[in-house]
mmCIF file of C-alpha atoms in Angstrom:
data_model
loop_
_atom_site.group_PDB
_atom_site.id
_atom_site.type_symbol
_atom_site.label_atom_id
_atom_site.label_comp_id
_atom_site.label_asym_id
_atom_site.label_seq_id
_atom_site.Cartn_x
_atom_site.Cartn_y
_atom_site.Cartn_z
ATOM 1 C CA MET A 1 32.291 32.991 1.817
ATOM 2 C CA ALA A 2 34.680 34.143 -0.693
ATOM 3 C CA LEU A 3 35.889 30.799 -1.879
ATOM 4 C CA ARG A 4 32.196 29.894 -2.759
ATOM 5 C CA MET A 5 31.732 33.041 -4.611
ATOM 6 C CA TRP A 6 35.041 32.521 -6.552
ATOM 7 C CA ALA A 7 34.364 28.980 -6.945
ATOM 8 C CA SER A 8 30.680 29.949 -8.411
ATOM 9 C CA SER A 9 31.918 32.999 -10.938
ATOM 10 C CA THR A 10 34.350 30.040 -12.245
ATOM 11 C CA ALA A 11 31.666 27.439 -13.020
ATOM 12 C CA ASN A 12 29.942 29.548 -14.143
ATOM 13 C CA ALA A 13 32.221 30.986 -16.607
ATOM 14 C CA LEU A 14 32.941 27.480 -17.445
ATOM 15 C CA LYS A 15 29.317 26.557 -17.766
ATOM 16 C CA ILE A 16 28.552 24.687 -20.780
ATOM 17 C CA SER A 17 25.487 26.083 -22.856
ATOM 18 C CA CYS A 18 23.564 22.907 -22.824
ATOM 19 C CA ALA A 19 21.733 23.208 -19.925
ATOM 20 C CA SER A 20 21.355 19.837 -19.120
ATOM 21 C CA LYS A 21 24.780 19.012 -18.650
ATOM 22 C CA PRO A 22 25.484 19.814 -14.724
ATOM 23 C CA HIS A 23 28.551 21.728 -13.386
ATOM 24 C CA LEU A 24 29.962 21.989 -10.053
ATOM 25 C CA SER A 25 29.742 24.224 -7.154
ATOM 26 C CA PHE A 26 31.749 23.890 -4.227
ATOM 27 C CA SER A 27 30.552 23.238 -0.784
ATOM 28 C CA ARG A 28 33.045 24.018 2.443
ATOM 29 C CA CYS A 29 33.337 20.485 3.942
ATOM 30 C CA PHE A 30 34.557 19.606 0.141
ATOM 31 C CA SER A 31 31.834 16.950 -0.923
ATOM 32 C CA THR A 32 30.743 17.807 -4.377
ATOM 33 C CA VAL A 33 27.528 19.264 -4.844
ATOM 34 C CA LEU A 34 26.120 19.264 -8.954
ATOM 35 C CA ASP A 35 23.770 21.772 -9.981
ATOM 36 C CA GLY A 36 20.796 20.672 -11.743
ATOM 37 C CA LEU A 37 20.214 17.745 -9.814
ATOM 38 C CA LYS A 38 17.262 18.052 -6.839
ATOM 39 C CA TYR A 39 18.550 16.429 -3.364
ATOM 40 C CA ALA A 40 16.754 15.054 0.079
ATOM 41 C CA GLU A 41 17.898 15.454 3.268
ATOM 42 C CA SER A 42 18.274 11.946 3.730
ATOM 43 C CA HIS A 43 21.221 12.649 1.036
ATOM 44 C CA GLU A 44 20.062 11.015 -2.121
ATOM 45 C CA TRP A 45 20.301 12.773 -5.151
ATOM 46 C CA VAL A 46 17.826 12.980 -7.975
ATOM 47 C CA LYS A 47 17.939 13.626 -11.824
ATOM 48 C CA HIS A 48 14.953 14.553 -13.466
ATOM 49 C CA GLU A 49 15.643 13.878 -17.525
ATOM 50 C CA GLY A 50 12.489 13.904 -19.542
ATOM 51 C CA SER A 51 10.155 11.266 -17.959
ATOM 52 C CA VAL A 52 12.677 8.996 -16.095
ATOM 53 C CA ALA A 53 14.382 10.319 -12.970
ATOM 54 C CA THR A 54 17.474 8.786 -11.859
ATOM 55 C CA ILE A 55 18.691 8.193 -8.119
ATOM 56 C CA GLY A 56 21.598 7.531 -6.473
ATOM 57 C CA ILE A 57 22.994 9.037 -2.956
ATOM 58 C CA THR A 58 25.507 11.840 -3.043
ATOM 59 C CA ASP A 59 29.002 12.473 -2.617
ATOM 60 C CA HIS A 60 28.660 13.611 0.925
ATOM 61 C CA ALA A 61 26.829 10.412 1.732
ATOM 62 C CA GLN A 62 29.704 8.091 0.354
ATOM 63 C CA ASP A 63 32.199 9.920 2.306
ATOM 64 C CA HIS A 64 30.298 9.451 5.621
ATOM 65 C CA LEU A 65 29.348 5.959 4.594
ATOM 66 C CA GLY A 66 33.064 4.724 3.933
ATOM 67 C CA GLU A 67 33.765 2.121 1.327
ATOM 68 C CA VAL A 68 30.941 0.962 0.078
ATOM 69 C CA VAL A 69 30.917 -3.321 -0.258
ATOM 70 C CA PHE A 70 27.544 -3.878 -1.014
ATOM 71 C CA VAL A 71 24.691 -2.649 -2.398
ATOM 72 C CA GLU A 72 20.813 -4.476 -2.155
ATOM 73 C CA LEU A 73 18.498 -3.251 -5.378
ATOM 74 C CA PRO A 74 15.112 -3.883 -6.163
ATOM 75 C CA GLU A 75 13.710 -5.265 -8.935
ATOM 76 C CA PRO A 76 12.524 -3.226 -12.099
ATOM 77 C CA GLY A 77 8.737 -3.010 -12.216
ATOM 78 C CA GLY A 78 8.396 -2.522 -8.898
ATOM 79 C CA SER A 79 7.469 1.100 -7.312
ATOM 80 C CA VAL A 80 9.146 3.438 -4.847
ATOM 81 C CA SER A 81 7.219 5.626 -2.527
ATOM 82 C CA LYS A 82 8.848 8.911 -1.361
ATOM 83 C CA GLY A 83 10.725 8.969 2.109
ATOM 84 C CA LYS A 84 10.672 4.989 2.081
ATOM 85 C CA GLY A 85 13.480 2.428 1.569
ATOM 86 C CA PHE A 86 13.863 0.866 -1.629
ATOM 87 C CA GLY A 87 17.455 -0.779 -0.818
ATOM 88 C CA ALA A 88 20.482 -0.657 1.408
ATOM 89 C CA VAL A 89 24.298 -0.507 1.065
ATOM 90 C CA GLU A 90 26.806 -1.708 3.263
ATOM 91 C CA SER A 91 30.183 -0.199 4.487
ATOM 92 C CA VAL A 92 31.905 -0.982 7.606
ATOM 93 C CA LYS A 93 30.305 -3.396 8.750
ATOM 94 C CA ALA A 94 27.110 -1.312 8.813
ATOM 95 C CA THR A 95 23.912 -1.670 6.604
ATOM 96 C CA SER A 96 22.339 1.405 5.510
ATOM 97 C CA ASP A 97 18.786 2.132 4.021
ATOM 98 C CA VAL A 98 18.667 4.127 1.088
ATOM 99 C CA ASN A 99 15.319 5.952 0.665
ATOM 100 C CA SER A 100 13.511 6.931 -2.325
ATOM 101 C CA PRO A 101 13.417 10.932 -2.254
ATOM 102 C CA ILE A 102 10.257 10.919 -4.891
ATOM 103 C CA SER A 103 7.415 8.185 -5.799
ATOM 104 C CA GLY A 104 7.061 6.527 -8.887
ATOM 105 C CA GLU A 105 7.780 2.935 -10.751
ATOM 106 C CA ILE A 106 10.806 1.463 -11.297
ATOM 107 C CA VAL A 107 12.013 1.317 -14.783
ATOM 108 C CA GLU A 108 15.836 0.271 -14.340
ATOM 109 C CA VAL A 109 18.464 -0.504 -11.914
ATOM 110 C CA ASN A 110 21.895 -0.196 -11.733
ATOM 111 C CA SER A 111 23.054 -4.149 -11.995
ATOM 112 C CA LYS A 112 26.920 -2.833 -12.465
ATOM 113 C CA LEU A 113 26.938 -2.155 -8.607
ATOM 114 C CA SER A 114 26.698 -6.171 -7.628
ATOM 115 C CA GLU A 115 29.843 -6.307 -8.999
ATOM 116 C CA ALA A 116 31.122 -3.133 -8.278
ATOM 117 C CA PRO A 117 29.857 -1.680 -5.460
ATOM 118 C CA GLY A 118 32.815 0.902 -4.713
ATOM 119 C CA MET A 119 31.086 3.125 -8.142
ATOM 120 C CA ILE A 120 29.051 4.754 -5.363
ATOM 121 C CA ASN A 121 31.776 5.763 -3.965
ATOM 122 C CA SER A 122 34.402 6.912 -6.861
ATOM 123 C CA SER A 123 31.272 7.930 -8.886
ATOM 124 C CA PRO A 124 28.613 8.801 -6.802
ATOM 125 C CA TYR A 125 26.871 11.065 -9.733
ATOM 126 C CA GLU A 126 27.379 9.102 -12.509
ATOM 127 C CA GLU A 127 28.246 5.292 -12.601
ATOM 128 C CA GLY A 128 27.079 4.657 -9.068
ATOM 129 C CA TRP A 129 23.450 5.669 -10.089
ATOM 130 C CA MET A 130 21.006 3.421 -8.150
ATOM 131 C CA ILE A 131 17.542 3.028 -9.896
ATOM 132 C CA LYS A 132 15.938 5.147 -12.414
ATOM 133 C CA VAL A 133 12.312 5.711 -11.823
ATOM 134 C CA LYS A 134 9.536 7.027 -13.827
ATOM 135 C CA PRO A 135 8.049 9.765 -11.235
ATOM 136 C CA SER A 136 4.368 9.716 -10.234
ATOM 137 C CA SER A 137 3.933 13.503 -8.521
ATOM 138 C CA SER A 138 6.013 16.577 -10.203
ATOM 139 C CA SER A 139 5.327 18.445 -7.022
ATOM 140 C CA GLU A 140 7.268 15.912 -5.008
ATOM 141 C CA LEU A 141 10.373 16.605 -7.344
ATOM 142 C CA GLU A 142 9.998 20.497 -6.586
ATOM 143 C CA SER A 143 10.097 19.964 -3.003
ATOM 144 C CA LEU A 144 13.371 18.985 -2.976
ATOM 145 C CA MET A 145 16.404 20.768 -2.412
ATOM 146 C CA SER A 146 18.233 22.444 -4.929
ATOM 147 C CA SER A 147 21.949 22.614 -5.275
ATOM 148 C CA LYS A 148 22.454 25.396 -3.314
ATOM 149 C CA GLU A 149 19.960 24.672 -0.529
ATOM 150 C CA TYR A 150 21.240 20.960 -0.333
ATOM 151 C CA THR A 151 24.888 22.625 0.007
ATOM 152 C CA GLU A 152 24.112 24.815 3.168
ATOM 153 C CA PHE A 153 22.203 21.700 4.550
ATOM 154 C CA CYS A 154 25.156 20.019 4.402
ATOM 155 C CA GLU A 155 27.389 22.775 6.019
ATOM 156 C CA GLU A 156 25.047 23.084 8.869
ATOM 157 C CA GLU A 157 24.870 19.696 9.373
ATOM 158 C CA ASP A 158 28.429 18.991 9.701
ATOM 159 C CA ALA A 159 29.134 22.405 11.331
ATOM 160 C CA SER A 160 26.593 22.177 14.076
ATOM 161 C CA HIS A 161 28.387 19.026 15.552
ATOM 162 C CA MET B 1 26.805 23.621 19.303
ATOM 163 C CA ARG B 2 24.013 20.930 20.446
ATOM 164 C CA GLY B 3 22.385 20.711 23.166
ATOM 165 C CA PRO B 4 22.158 18.113 26.197
ATOM 166 C CA LEU B 5 22.435 14.752 24.975
ATOM 167 C CA LYS B 6 20.724 11.909 27.204
ATOM 168 C CA LEU B 7 20.943 8.297 26.797
ATOM 169 C CA GLU B 8 18.731 5.677 28.343
ATOM 170 C CA VAL B 9 20.606 2.468 29.012
ATOM 171 C CA TRP B 10 18.224 -1.052 29.483
ATOM 172 C CA LYS B 11 20.288 -3.615 31.411
ATOM 173 C CA MET B 12 18.695 -6.360 30.443
ATOM 174 C CA GLY B 13 20.590 -9.871 31.510
ATOM 175 C CA PHE B 14 20.156 -12.941 29.475
ATOM 176 C CA VAL B 15 18.003 -11.939 26.792
ATOM 177 C CA ASN B 16 17.041 -14.458 23.381
ATOM 178 C CA TYR B 17 18.220 -13.027 20.151
ATOM 179 C CA LEU B 18 14.866 -12.713 18.388
ATOM 180 C CA GLU B 19 13.132 -11.427 21.106
ATOM 181 C CA ALA B 20 15.942 -8.924 21.562
ATOM 182 C CA LEU B 21 15.321 -7.958 17.552
ATOM 183 C CA LYS B 22 11.782 -7.657 18.021
ATOM 184 C CA LEU B 23 12.520 -5.183 21.136
ATOM 185 C CA GLN B 24 15.097 -3.107 18.753
ATOM 186 C CA GLU B 25 12.764 -3.393 15.567
ATOM 187 C CA LYS B 26 10.336 -1.486 18.115
ATOM 188 C CA LEU B 27 12.754 0.995 20.062
ATOM 189 C CA VAL B 28 13.772 2.340 16.260
ATOM 190 C CA SER B 29 10.398 2.672 15.058
ATOM 191 C CA ASP B 30 9.830 4.758 18.530
ATOM 192 C CA ARG B 31 13.004 6.344 18.352
ATOM 193 C CA LYS B 32 12.203 7.724 14.380
ATOM 194 C CA LEU B 33 8.790 9.184 15.766
ATOM 195 C CA CYS B 34 10.959 11.085 18.879
ATOM 196 C CA ARG B 35 9.151 9.056 21.368
ATOM 197 C CA ILE B 36 12.360 7.734 23.106
ATOM 198 C CA PRO B 37 15.469 9.187 23.835
ATOM 199 C CA ASP B 38 19.006 7.861 22.517
ATOM 200 C CA THR B 39 18.228 4.416 24.165
ATOM 201 C CA LEU B 40 21.184 1.766 24.638
ATOM 202 C CA LEU B 41 20.505 -2.243 25.285
ATOM 203 C CA SER B 42 23.183 -4.059 27.441
ATOM 204 C CA LEU B 43 22.434 -7.626 26.970
ATOM 205 C CA GLN B 44 23.893 -11.048 26.669
ATOM 206 C CA HIS B 45 22.558 -14.003 24.317
ATOM 207 C CA PRO B 46 21.925 -17.855 24.714
ATOM 208 C CA PRO B 47 24.417 -19.557 22.159
ATOM 209 C CA THR B 48 23.195 -17.676 18.574
ATOM 210 C CA TYR B 49 25.132 -17.856 15.305
ATOM 211 C CA THR B 50 23.830 -14.646 13.207
ATOM 212 C CA LEU B 51 24.206 -13.629 9.313
ATOM 213 C CA GLY B 52 24.376 -10.292 8.276
ATOM 214 C CA LYS B 53 22.165 -8.753 4.922
ATOM 215 C CA ARG B 54 24.375 -10.161 2.585
ATOM 216 C CA ARG B 55 23.854 -13.864 3.738
ATOM 217 C CA THR B 56 27.153 -15.894 3.590
ATOM 218 C CA ASP B 57 26.178 -18.705 5.296
ATOM 219 C CA HIS B 58 28.946 -20.619 3.380
ATOM 220 C CA ASN B 59 30.805 -19.031 6.179
ATOM 221 C CA LEU B 60 28.620 -21.512 8.804
ATOM 222 C CA LEU B 61 31.084 -24.867 8.730
ATOM 223 C CA ILE B 62 28.382 -27.011 10.558
ATOM 224 C CA PRO B 63 25.147 -28.080 9.111
ATOM 225 C CA GLU B 64 22.358 -25.990 10.268
ATOM 226 C CA SER B 65 20.654 -29.437 11.627
ATOM 227 C CA GLU B 66 24.072 -29.857 13.854
ATOM 228 C CA LEU B 67 23.241 -26.506 15.575
ATOM 229 C CA LYS B 68 20.697 -28.069 18.160
ATOM 230 C CA ASN B 69 23.370 -30.423 18.993
ATOM 231 C CA ILE B 70 25.584 -27.800 20.347
ATOM 232 C CA GLY B 71 22.918 -25.909 22.110
ATOM 233 C CA ALA B 72 22.700 -22.943 19.386
ATOM 234 C CA GLU B 73 20.417 -21.247 17.156
ATOM 235 C CA LEU B 74 21.029 -19.591 14.131
ATOM 236 C CA HIS B 75 19.965 -16.180 13.154
ATOM 237 C CA TYR B 76 19.531 -14.053 9.485
ATOM 238 C CA THR B 77 19.988 -10.556 10.125
ATOM 239 C CA GLN B 78 19.622 -7.180 8.178
ATOM 240 C CA ARG B 79 22.639 -6.083 10.155
ATOM 241 C CA GLY B 80 25.521 -5.309 8.457
ATOM 242 C CA GLY B 81 29.058 -7.714 8.307
ATOM 243 C CA ASP B 82 29.644 -11.282 8.439
ATOM 244 C CA ILE B 83 28.545 -14.216 10.473
ATOM 245 C CA THR B 84 29.366 -14.442 14.312
ATOM 246 C CA PHE B 85 28.769 -16.069 17.287
ATOM 247 C CA HIS B 86 26.823 -14.363 20.334
ATOM 248 C CA GLY B 87 26.951 -16.468 23.735
ATOM 249 C CA PRO B 88 26.976 -16.277 27.435
ATOM 250 C CA HIS B 89 29.787 -14.455 28.550
ATOM 251 C CA GLN B 90 30.171 -11.994 25.971
ATOM 252 C CA ALA B 91 28.971 -8.356 26.659
ATOM 253 C CA ILE B 92 26.296 -7.040 24.128
ATOM 254 C CA LEU B 93 25.315 -3.506 23.470
ATOM 255 C CA TYR B 94 23.057 -2.639 20.865
ATOM 256 C CA PRO B 95 22.584 1.199 20.838
ATOM 257 C CA ILE B 96 19.347 2.692 19.285
ATOM 258 C CA ILE B 97 20.412 6.047 18.779
ATOM 259 C CA SER B 98 19.657 9.221 16.273
ATOM 260 C CA LEU B 99 22.725 9.535 14.092
ATOM 261 C CA ARG B 100 21.611 12.467 12.359
ATOM 262 C CA GLU B 101 21.268 14.319 15.454
ATOM 263 C CA MET B 102 24.516 13.511 16.978
ATOM 264 C CA GLY B 103 26.166 14.526 12.972
ATOM 265 C CA LEU B 104 27.878 10.900 12.767
ATOM 266 C CA GLY B 105 28.039 9.473 9.556
ATOM 267 C CA ALA B 106 28.161 5.348 9.528
ATOM 268 C CA ARG B 107 31.907 5.452 9.460
ATOM 269 C CA ASN B 108 32.307 7.611 12.224
ATOM 270 C CA TYR B 109 30.119 5.807 14.248
ATOM 271 C CA VAL B 110 31.845 2.551 13.569
ATOM 272 C CA GLU B 111 34.997 4.427 14.874
ATOM 273 C CA LYS B 112 33.278 4.996 18.214
ATOM 274 C CA LEU B 113 32.108 1.258 18.318
ATOM 275 C CA GLU B 114 35.817 0.287 18.346
ATOM 276 C CA SER B 115 36.921 2.821 20.477
ATOM 277 C CA THR B 116 34.488 1.857 23.408
ATOM 278 C CA MET B 117 35.709 -1.530 23.170
ATOM 279 C CA ILE B 118 39.528 -0.669 22.781
ATOM 280 C CA GLU B 119 39.081 1.848 26.036
ATOM 281 C CA LEU B 120 37.469 -1.093 28.168
ATOM 282 C CA SER B 121 40.060 -3.242 26.809
ATOM 283 C CA SER B 122 42.851 -0.663 28.189
ATOM 284 C CA LEU B 123 41.021 -0.964 31.506
ATOM 285 C CA TYR B 124 42.896 -4.265 31.336
ATOM 286 C CA GLY B 125 46.003 -3.233 30.374
ATOM 287 C CA VAL B 126 44.839 -5.115 27.266
ATOM 288 C CA LYS B 127 46.430 -2.944 24.022
ATOM 289 C CA ALA B 128 43.470 -3.571 21.440
ATOM 290 C CA CYS B 129 43.304 -1.718 18.192
ATOM 291 C CA ALA B 130 40.820 -1.182 15.490
ATOM 292 C CA GLY B 131 40.800 -3.206 12.468
ATOM 293 C CA LYS B 132 42.413 -3.010 8.711
ATOM 294 C CA LYS B 133 40.646 -1.506 6.072
ATOM 295 C CA CYS B 134 37.651 -4.398 5.398
ATOM 296 C CA GLU B 135 38.383 -5.593 8.909
ATOM 297 C CA THR B 136 35.927 -3.322 11.382
ATOM 298 C CA GLY B 137 36.096 -5.019 14.546
ATOM 299 C CA VAL B 138 38.770 -4.735 17.392
ATOM 300 C CA TRP B 139 41.786 -6.767 17.407
ATOM 301 C CA VAL B 140 44.628 -7.754 20.079
ATOM 302 C CA GLY B 141 47.428 -8.663 17.070
ATOM 303 C CA GLU B 142 46.024 -11.285 15.264
ATOM 304 C CA ARG B 143 43.366 -12.101 17.737
ATOM 305 C CA LYS B 144 39.457 -10.490 17.482
ATOM 306 C CA ILE B 145 38.335 -9.599 20.839
ATOM 307 C CA GLY B 146 35.300 -7.548 19.622
ATOM 308 C CA ALA B 147 32.975 -7.680 16.787
ATOM 309 C CA ILE B 148 30.503 -5.265 15.074
ATOM 310 C CA GLY B 149 27.595 -5.285 12.960
ATOM 311 C CA VAL B 150 25.435 -2.526 12.680
ATOM 312 C CA ARG B 151 22.180 -1.527 11.296
ATOM 313 C CA ILE B 152 20.937 2.057 10.186
ATOM 314 C CA SER B 153 17.260 2.598 8.948
ATOM 315 C CA SER B 154 16.287 6.696 8.331
ATOM 316 C CA GLY B 155 19.761 7.610 10.154
ATOM 317 C CA ILE B 156 18.738 5.228 13.589
ATOM 318 C CA THR B 157 20.896 1.934 14.173
ATOM 319 C CA SER B 158 20.363 -1.135 16.003
ATOM 320 C CA HIS B 159 21.815 -4.354 16.414
ATOM 321 C CA GLY B 160 25.715 -3.063 17.534
ATOM 322 C CA LEU B 161 29.132 -4.454 19.239
ATOM 323 C CA ALA B 162 29.948 -7.524 20.901
ATOM 324 C CA PHE B 163 32.993 -7.814 23.429
ATOM 325 C CA ASN B 164 34.650 -11.534 24.461
ATOM 326 C CA ILE B 165 34.621 -10.788 28.287
ATOM 327 C CA ASP B 166 35.055 -14.891 28.274
ATOM 328 C CA PRO B 167 32.367 -16.924 26.061
ATOM 329 C CA GLU B 168 33.345 -20.421 24.931
ATOM 330 C CA LEU B 169 35.567 -19.575 22.156
ATOM 331 C CA GLU B 170 35.306 -23.451 20.962
ATOM 332 C CA TYR B 171 31.481 -22.221 19.433
ATOM 333 C CA PHE B 172 33.661 -20.149 16.726
ATOM 334 C CA LYS B 173 35.558 -22.898 15.437
ATOM 335 C CA HIS B 174 32.174 -23.721 13.733
ATOM 336 C CA ILE B 175 32.315 -20.737 11.515
ATOM 337 C CA VAL B 176 34.697 -18.391 9.799
ATOM 338 C CA PRO B 177 34.280 -15.924 12.137
ATOM 339 C CA CYS B 178 33.183 -12.490 10.259
ATOM 340 C CA GLY B 179 34.435 -14.283 7.278
ATOM 341 C CA ILE B 180 38.138 -13.795 7.711
ATOM 342 C CA THR B 181 39.876 -17.094 7.751
ATOM 343 C CA ASP B 182 43.630 -17.702 9.612
ATOM 344 C CA LYS B 183 43.064 -15.227 11.997
ATOM 345 C CA GLU B 184 41.735 -16.536 15.770
ATOM 346 C CA VAL B 185 38.961 -14.857 18.314
ATOM 347 C CA THR B 186 40.491 -13.933 21.795
ATOM 348 C CA SER B 187 38.809 -12.720 24.956
ATOM 349 C CA LEU B 188 39.630 -10.390 27.731
ATOM 350 C CA ARG B 189 40.130 -13.148 30.035
ATOM 351 C CA ARG B 190 42.907 -14.763 27.639
ATOM 352 C CA GLU B 191 44.640 -11.326 26.929
ATOM 353 C CA THR B 192 44.882 -10.068 30.232
ATOM 354 C CA SER B 193 46.472 -11.327 33.885
ATOM 355 C CA THR B 194 44.722 -8.604 35.544
ATOM 356 C CA ALA B 195 41.894 -10.412 37.730
ATOM 357 C CA LEU B 196 38.995 -9.785 36.376
ATOM 358 C CA PRO B 197 35.821 -8.571 38.344
ATOM 359 C CA SER B 198 32.446 -9.539 37.822
ATOM 360 C CA GLU B 199 30.952 -9.342 34.384
ATOM 361 C CA GLU B 200 28.206 -7.161 35.731
ATOM 362 C CA VAL B 201 31.347 -4.392 36.396
ATOM 363 C CA ILE B 202 32.680 -4.995 33.226
ATOM 364 C CA GLN B 203 29.283 -4.377 31.182
ATOM 365 C CA GLU B 204 28.517 -1.291 33.655
ATOM 366 C CA GLN B 205 32.049 -0.383 32.063
ATOM 367 C CA LEU B 206 31.675 -0.890 28.916
ATOM 368 C CA ILE B 207 28.638 1.540 28.932
ATOM 369 C CA SER B 208 30.534 4.128 30.704
ATOM 370 C CA CYS B 209 33.198 3.731 27.692
ATOM 371 C CA PHE B 210 30.443 3.997 25.133
ATOM 372 C CA ALA B 211 28.485 6.996 27.030
ATOM 373 C CA ARG B 212 31.983 9.150 27.482
ATOM 374 C CA LEU B 213 32.817 8.278 23.707
ATOM 375 C CA PHE B 214 29.874 9.495 22.486
ATOM 376 C CA GLY B 215 29.446 12.478 24.519
ATOM 377 C CA TYR B 216 26.357 11.936 26.300
ATOM 378 C CA ASN B 217 26.062 14.037 29.730
ATOM 379 C CA THR B 218 23.301 12.615 30.941
ATOM 380 C CA VAL B 219 22.890 8.794 31.489
ATOM 381 C CA VAL B 220 19.735 7.041 33.250
ATOM 382 C CA GLN B 221 18.624 3.828 33.625
ATOM 383 C CA LYS B 222 15.600 2.579 33.012
ATOM 384 C CA GLU B 223 13.628 0.639 35.335
ATOM 385 C CA ASN B 224 12.789 -2.648 34.861
ATOM 386 C CA PRO B 225 13.650 -3.055 31.464
ATOM 387 C CA SER B 226 11.404 -5.994 29.645
ATOM 388 C CA ILE B 227 10.757 -6.878 26.553
ATOM 389 C CA LEU B 228 7.375 -6.410 26.617
ATOM 390 C CA SER B 229 6.617 -2.973 26.257
ATOM 391 C CA ASP B 230 4.183 -0.860 28.297
ATOM 392 C CA HIS B 231 0.953 -1.291 26.213
ATOM 393 C CA GLU B 232 1.966 -5.104 25.812
ATOM 394 C CA GLU B 233 2.007 -6.047 29.602
ATOM 395 C CA ILE B 234 -0.452 -8.445 30.911
ATOM 396 C CA ALA B 235 -2.859 -7.017 33.218
#
């Protein structure tokens, strides 16, 4: 608890005045969780900027997957539905479906991931982004977890086992 | 602390690959809806080559048209991993379990599947170990005795592991097993000097190792498991 308060106040002290730039908060399990993003219980993140939402998987997710060797992504122009799979990642001989936290139209996919799937591990919130979507519902975005709620969610998930 | 964990085991004998796949798809759907508990299918396949999501069919070394001549089928699947062979005398486990309820990620799940086969091997004095990075599976020295290929969909697993009790190893010569060149495939028969009991006993031991490693405290056997669901049985 004390560590989290210290980290929080440090993060606040370092906060950049531009609101759209996310900064770090620390979770007990030391997976990174970024402020300013929204999170799904299936460990995907959404960054909403203007009319476009970028989607990827979290640091917690990539850590539990292991080294990603293959990423399957949809085509731009297709659509995604909240809670439904839009692609998959392969690691340690396991393919894991990736679900979309929101519904909308896919406007761009990260084609660099076919050459460099490991970016999901090394940079899950930045270079490891998976798809960009034009959201069809703002209420879906609002119903997702904040960084604080997601941090607690991860801690509960890890602690109860 | 989590509550009691129940595992339902289906001992299915010899099952065609596609039928087992259809059954798994149904069970995954049922498990997602919490209609069934964690379920484990224990079975063997007729000679079958399978490919994973990456469709690495360059690792099949004979033309597909030749497969019928050697009495084998080929199937493309959504599991992880490269090309592999399944056949008689190879023990297969397909766990349909909720990783979220168990608090496991893909990496830990696969490690436990490896441990299951390592523990079974040790019952026969065979020192097996997990593969190094990028070589998921179970090895005795440089020889592969167990393979893994898994699919995780909304936190529910399907496909699983294949442990070589005494399969016809010639079949592996027609592929680059798991995409790894210059490594052999082996079997429990080859690696142990202990006399082997019946395969039924070995498969039962494999199930026990699995149940223990995953912490199930209640293991029940499904009576009369069949490919057809209760709703599909012909009246």
